[in-house]
Amino acid sequence: MASNGEEKSAEDYPQSKSTSGLKFNPKCLPIAFKLVLYGLTGLFAEVMFTATWYFVDSVRYRHGWKLHGCTSVWSFPIYSISSYVIELMFLALNGKVNLFVRGIIYLVWTYFWEFTTGLILRQFNACPWDYSGYTYYNIMGLITFDYAPLWYFGSLLLEIVVIQSALQLQYHPHSKTE
C-alpha cells in the first residue's frame, strides 16, 4: 500500500505499463534474477509446507518432530514461471481489479499451471505429485481442490510480499573505473 493508505497502482513501481505493453526500467531487477528469486521462494514454501504437513499428520508419515520437508527440482522452474506470470497479471490488474478477484484469477492460473506442468511431466514419468490416492476432489491426480484455500492465500501472499518487493528491487551493475 502507498504511504497514504491507498493501494499502489502499476505506475508506482519502477516497472510500469505503457500503451505498448510492459515498459521495463533498466534499473529493475533483470528477469533472470526474478526467476531465481521466485523459484527459490517456491522451493522454500513447499519445503515448509511439507514439513508442516508431515508434522501435523505424523501418525501417517512418522516424521514427528524431525520437521522433514521435501520438494522436487522440477518445482524450481514451475514456481519461477508461475510466479513471473502472476507478477505480469499483478501489473496488468492492480488498480483495476480488487485484491479478492485477483486472488481468484491467480487461483485459476495456479490450477491451470499445476495441471499443465503435471501432465507434461507425467508423460516422462517425472511428475513429483499425485493426488489420486489423497482425495476424491482431484482431477487425474494432477490437481486437488482441497488445496484451493492454500493456493488462494498463498498467491495473495506471493503478490503482497514477494512480487511487490521484487518490483522495488533495483539492479546496479558495477562499472569498472580506472
Short mmCIF file of C-alpha atoms in Angstrom, two decimals:
data_model
loop_
_atom_site.label_atom_id
_atom_site.label_comp_id
_atom_site.label_asym_id
_atom_site.label_seq_id
_atom_site.Cartn_x
_atom_site.Cartn_y
_atom_site.Cartn_z
CA MET A 1 0.00 0.00 0.00
CA ALA A 2 1.07 3.52 -0.64
CA SER A 3 2.05 5.62 2.36
CA ASN A 4 -1.32 7.41 2.28
CA GLY A 5 -3.14 4.09 2.83
CA GLU A 6 -4.21 3.64 -0.81
CA GLU A 7 -3.34 0.59 -2.90
CA LYS A 8 -0.42 1.19 -5.24
CA SER A 9 -1.04 1.10 -8.96
CA ALA A 10 1.30 -0.39 -11.55
CA GLU A 11 2.71 3.08 -12.23
CA ASP A 12 4.02 3.25 -8.65
CA TYR A 13 6.56 0.54 -9.40
CA PRO A 14 9.79 1.06 -11.35
CA GLN A 15 8.45 -1.41 -13.93
CA SER A 16 5.17 0.00 -15.22
CA LYS A 17 2.65 -0.40 -18.02
CA SER A 18 2.72 1.71 -21.13
CA THR A 19 0.37 1.73 -24.11
CA SER A 20 2.75 -0.59 -25.96
CA GLY A 21 2.80 -3.17 -23.15
CA LEU A 22 5.22 -3.52 -20.28
CA LYS A 23 7.81 -0.81 -20.05
CA PHE A 24 10.93 -2.04 -18.30
CA ASN A 25 13.01 0.35 -16.29
CA PRO A 26 16.67 -0.60 -16.87
CA LYS A 27 17.32 -0.36 -13.11
CA CYS A 28 14.71 -3.02 -12.30
CA LEU A 29 15.82 -6.46 -11.33
CA PRO A 30 16.50 -8.46 -14.55
CA ILE A 31 14.03 -11.25 -15.34
CA ALA A 32 16.66 -13.96 -14.73
CA PHE A 33 17.19 -12.66 -11.18
CA LYS A 34 13.43 -12.54 -10.60
CA LEU A 35 13.02 -16.11 -11.85
CA VAL A 36 15.69 -17.27 -9.41
CA LEU A 37 14.06 -15.33 -6.57
CA TYR A 38 10.61 -16.71 -7.41
CA GLY A 39 11.89 -20.27 -7.85
CA LEU A 40 13.73 -20.24 -4.54
CA THR A 41 10.70 -18.74 -2.80
CA GLY A 42 8.53 -21.54 -4.19
CA LEU A 43 11.01 -24.23 -3.13
CA PHE A 44 11.22 -22.76 0.35
CA ALA A 45 7.42 -22.52 0.67
CA GLU A 46 6.98 -26.11 -0.48
CA VAL A 47 9.59 -27.48 1.91
CA MET A 48 7.98 -25.54 4.78
CA PHE A 49 4.51 -26.75 3.76
CA THR A 50 5.53 -30.42 3.52
CA ALA A 51 7.41 -30.24 6.83
CA THR A 52 4.32 -28.79 8.49
CA TRP A 53 2.04 -31.31 6.78
CA TYR A 54 4.19 -34.26 7.81
CA PHE A 55 4.31 -32.93 11.36
CA VAL A 56 0.53 -32.46 11.59
CA ASP A 57 -0.13 -35.89 10.07
CA SER A 58 2.80 -37.57 11.85
CA VAL A 59 0.75 -40.69 12.55
CA ARG A 60 0.70 -41.44 8.81
CA TYR A 61 4.12 -40.13 7.82
CA ARG A 62 6.04 -40.92 11.04
CA HIS A 63 8.36 -37.92 10.74
CA GLY A 64 7.25 -36.35 14.03
CA TRP A 65 9.46 -33.59 15.35
CA LYS A 66 12.04 -34.02 12.58
CA LEU A 67 10.11 -31.42 10.54
CA HIS A 68 11.15 -33.25 7.40
CA GLY A 69 10.22 -31.18 4.33
CA CYS A 70 10.75 -32.14 0.71
CA THR A 71 10.29 -30.97 -2.85
CA SER A 72 11.46 -31.77 -6.37
CA VAL A 73 13.94 -29.95 -8.57
CA TRP A 74 11.08 -29.67 -11.09
CA SER A 75 9.39 -27.32 -8.64
CA PHE A 76 12.02 -24.63 -9.27
CA PRO A 77 11.08 -23.84 -12.90
CA ILE A 78 7.40 -24.46 -12.17
CA TYR A 79 7.34 -21.88 -9.36
CA SER A 80 9.65 -19.49 -11.23
CA ILE A 81 7.49 -19.26 -14.32
CA SER A 82 4.19 -19.32 -12.47
CA SER A 83 5.25 -16.52 -10.12
CA TYR A 84 6.51 -14.43 -13.02
CA VAL A 85 3.16 -14.84 -14.79
CA ILE A 86 1.42 -13.76 -11.57
CA GLU A 87 3.73 -10.71 -11.48
CA LEU A 88 2.63 -9.80 -15.02
CA MET A 89 -1.02 -10.30 -14.02
CA PHE A 90 -0.47 -8.09 -10.97
CA LEU A 91 0.98 -5.31 -13.11
CA ALA A 92 -1.94 -5.56 -15.55
CA LEU A 93 -4.72 -5.88 -12.95
CA ASN A 94 -3.60 -3.81 -9.98
CA GLY A 95 -5.68 -0.67 -9.64
CA LYS A 96 -8.33 -2.15 -11.96
CA VAL A 97 -9.36 -5.34 -10.15
CA ASN A 98 -9.65 -5.66 -6.38
CA LEU A 99 -7.46 -7.98 -4.34
CA PHE A 100 -10.19 -10.58 -3.76
CA VAL A 101 -10.81 -11.00 -7.52
CA ARG A 102 -7.09 -11.01 -8.31
CA GLY A 103 -6.75 -13.89 -5.83
CA ILE A 104 -9.40 -15.85 -7.74
CA ILE A 105 -7.64 -15.15 -11.04
CA TYR A 106 -4.33 -16.28 -9.53
CA LEU A 107 -6.03 -19.43 -8.19
CA VAL A 108 -7.39 -20.33 -11.64
CA TRP A 109 -3.93 -19.71 -13.15
CA THR A 110 -2.27 -21.83 -10.45
CA TYR A 111 -4.58 -24.78 -11.11
CA PHE A 112 -4.12 -24.44 -14.87
CA TRP A 113 -0.33 -24.31 -14.47
CA GLU A 114 -0.18 -27.20 -11.99
CA PHE A 115 -2.36 -29.36 -14.23
CA THR A 116 -0.42 -28.49 -17.40
CA THR A 117 3.05 -28.97 -15.95
CA GLY A 118 1.95 -32.15 -14.16
CA LEU A 119 0.51 -33.56 -17.38
CA ILE A 120 3.72 -32.79 -19.28
CA LEU A 121 5.93 -34.27 -16.56
CA ARG A 122 3.74 -37.35 -16.31
CA GLN A 123 4.50 -38.10 -19.98
CA PHE A 124 8.11 -38.64 -18.89
CA ASN A 125 7.24 -40.38 -15.62
CA ALA A 126 8.63 -37.34 -13.82
CA CYS A 127 5.60 -35.76 -12.12
CA PRO A 128 6.53 -35.47 -8.43
CA TRP A 129 2.92 -35.23 -7.16
CA ASP A 130 -0.10 -37.47 -7.42
CA TYR A 131 -3.29 -36.60 -5.57
CA SER A 132 -5.31 -39.62 -6.76
CA GLY A 133 -4.93 -41.57 -3.53
CA TYR A 134 -5.07 -38.42 -1.43
CA THR A 135 -8.59 -37.15 -2.05
CA TYR A 136 -11.75 -37.59 -4.09
CA TYR A 137 -11.58 -33.94 -5.12
CA ASN A 138 -8.84 -34.24 -7.72
CA ILE A 139 -8.56 -34.23 -11.49
CA MET A 140 -6.41 -37.06 -12.84
CA GLY A 141 -4.35 -36.85 -9.66
CA LEU A 142 -2.74 -33.68 -11.00
CA ILE A 143 -4.67 -31.07 -9.04
CA THR A 144 -6.70 -31.26 -5.86
CA PHE A 145 -9.41 -28.83 -4.90
CA ASP A 146 -8.61 -29.44 -1.24
CA TYR A 147 -5.69 -27.04 -1.68
CA ALA A 148 -7.82 -24.18 -3.09
CA PRO A 149 -7.68 -22.09 0.11
CA LEU A 150 -3.91 -22.62 0.37
CA TRP A 151 -3.30 -21.68 -3.27
CA TYR A 152 -5.63 -18.68 -2.97
CA PHE A 153 -3.99 -17.19 0.13
CA GLY A 154 -0.52 -18.33 -0.97
CA SER A 155 -0.84 -16.48 -4.28
CA LEU A 156 -2.03 -13.34 -2.49
CA LEU A 157 0.91 -13.62 -0.11
CA LEU A 158 3.17 -14.04 -3.13
CA GLU A 159 1.76 -10.84 -4.64
CA ILE A 160 1.81 -8.76 -1.47
CA VAL A 161 5.15 -9.84 -0.02
CA VAL A 162 7.36 -11.26 -2.75
CA ILE A 163 6.25 -9.68 -6.04
CA GLN A 164 5.72 -6.18 -4.68
CA SER A 165 9.14 -6.37 -3.02
CA ALA A 166 10.79 -7.75 -6.17
CA LEU A 167 9.33 -4.91 -8.22
CA GLN A 168 11.03 -2.40 -5.94
CA LEU A 169 14.44 -4.09 -6.14
CA GLN A 170 16.88 -2.44 -8.49
CA TYR A 171 19.93 -3.74 -10.28
CA HIS A 172 23.02 -1.56 -10.43
CA PRO A 173 25.86 -3.38 -12.20
CA HIS A 174 29.31 -2.40 -11.05
CA SER A 175 31.07 -0.27 -13.61
CA LYS A 176 34.80 -0.66 -13.89
CA THR A 177 36.56 2.63 -13.35
CA GLU A 178 40.23 3.08 -13.87
#
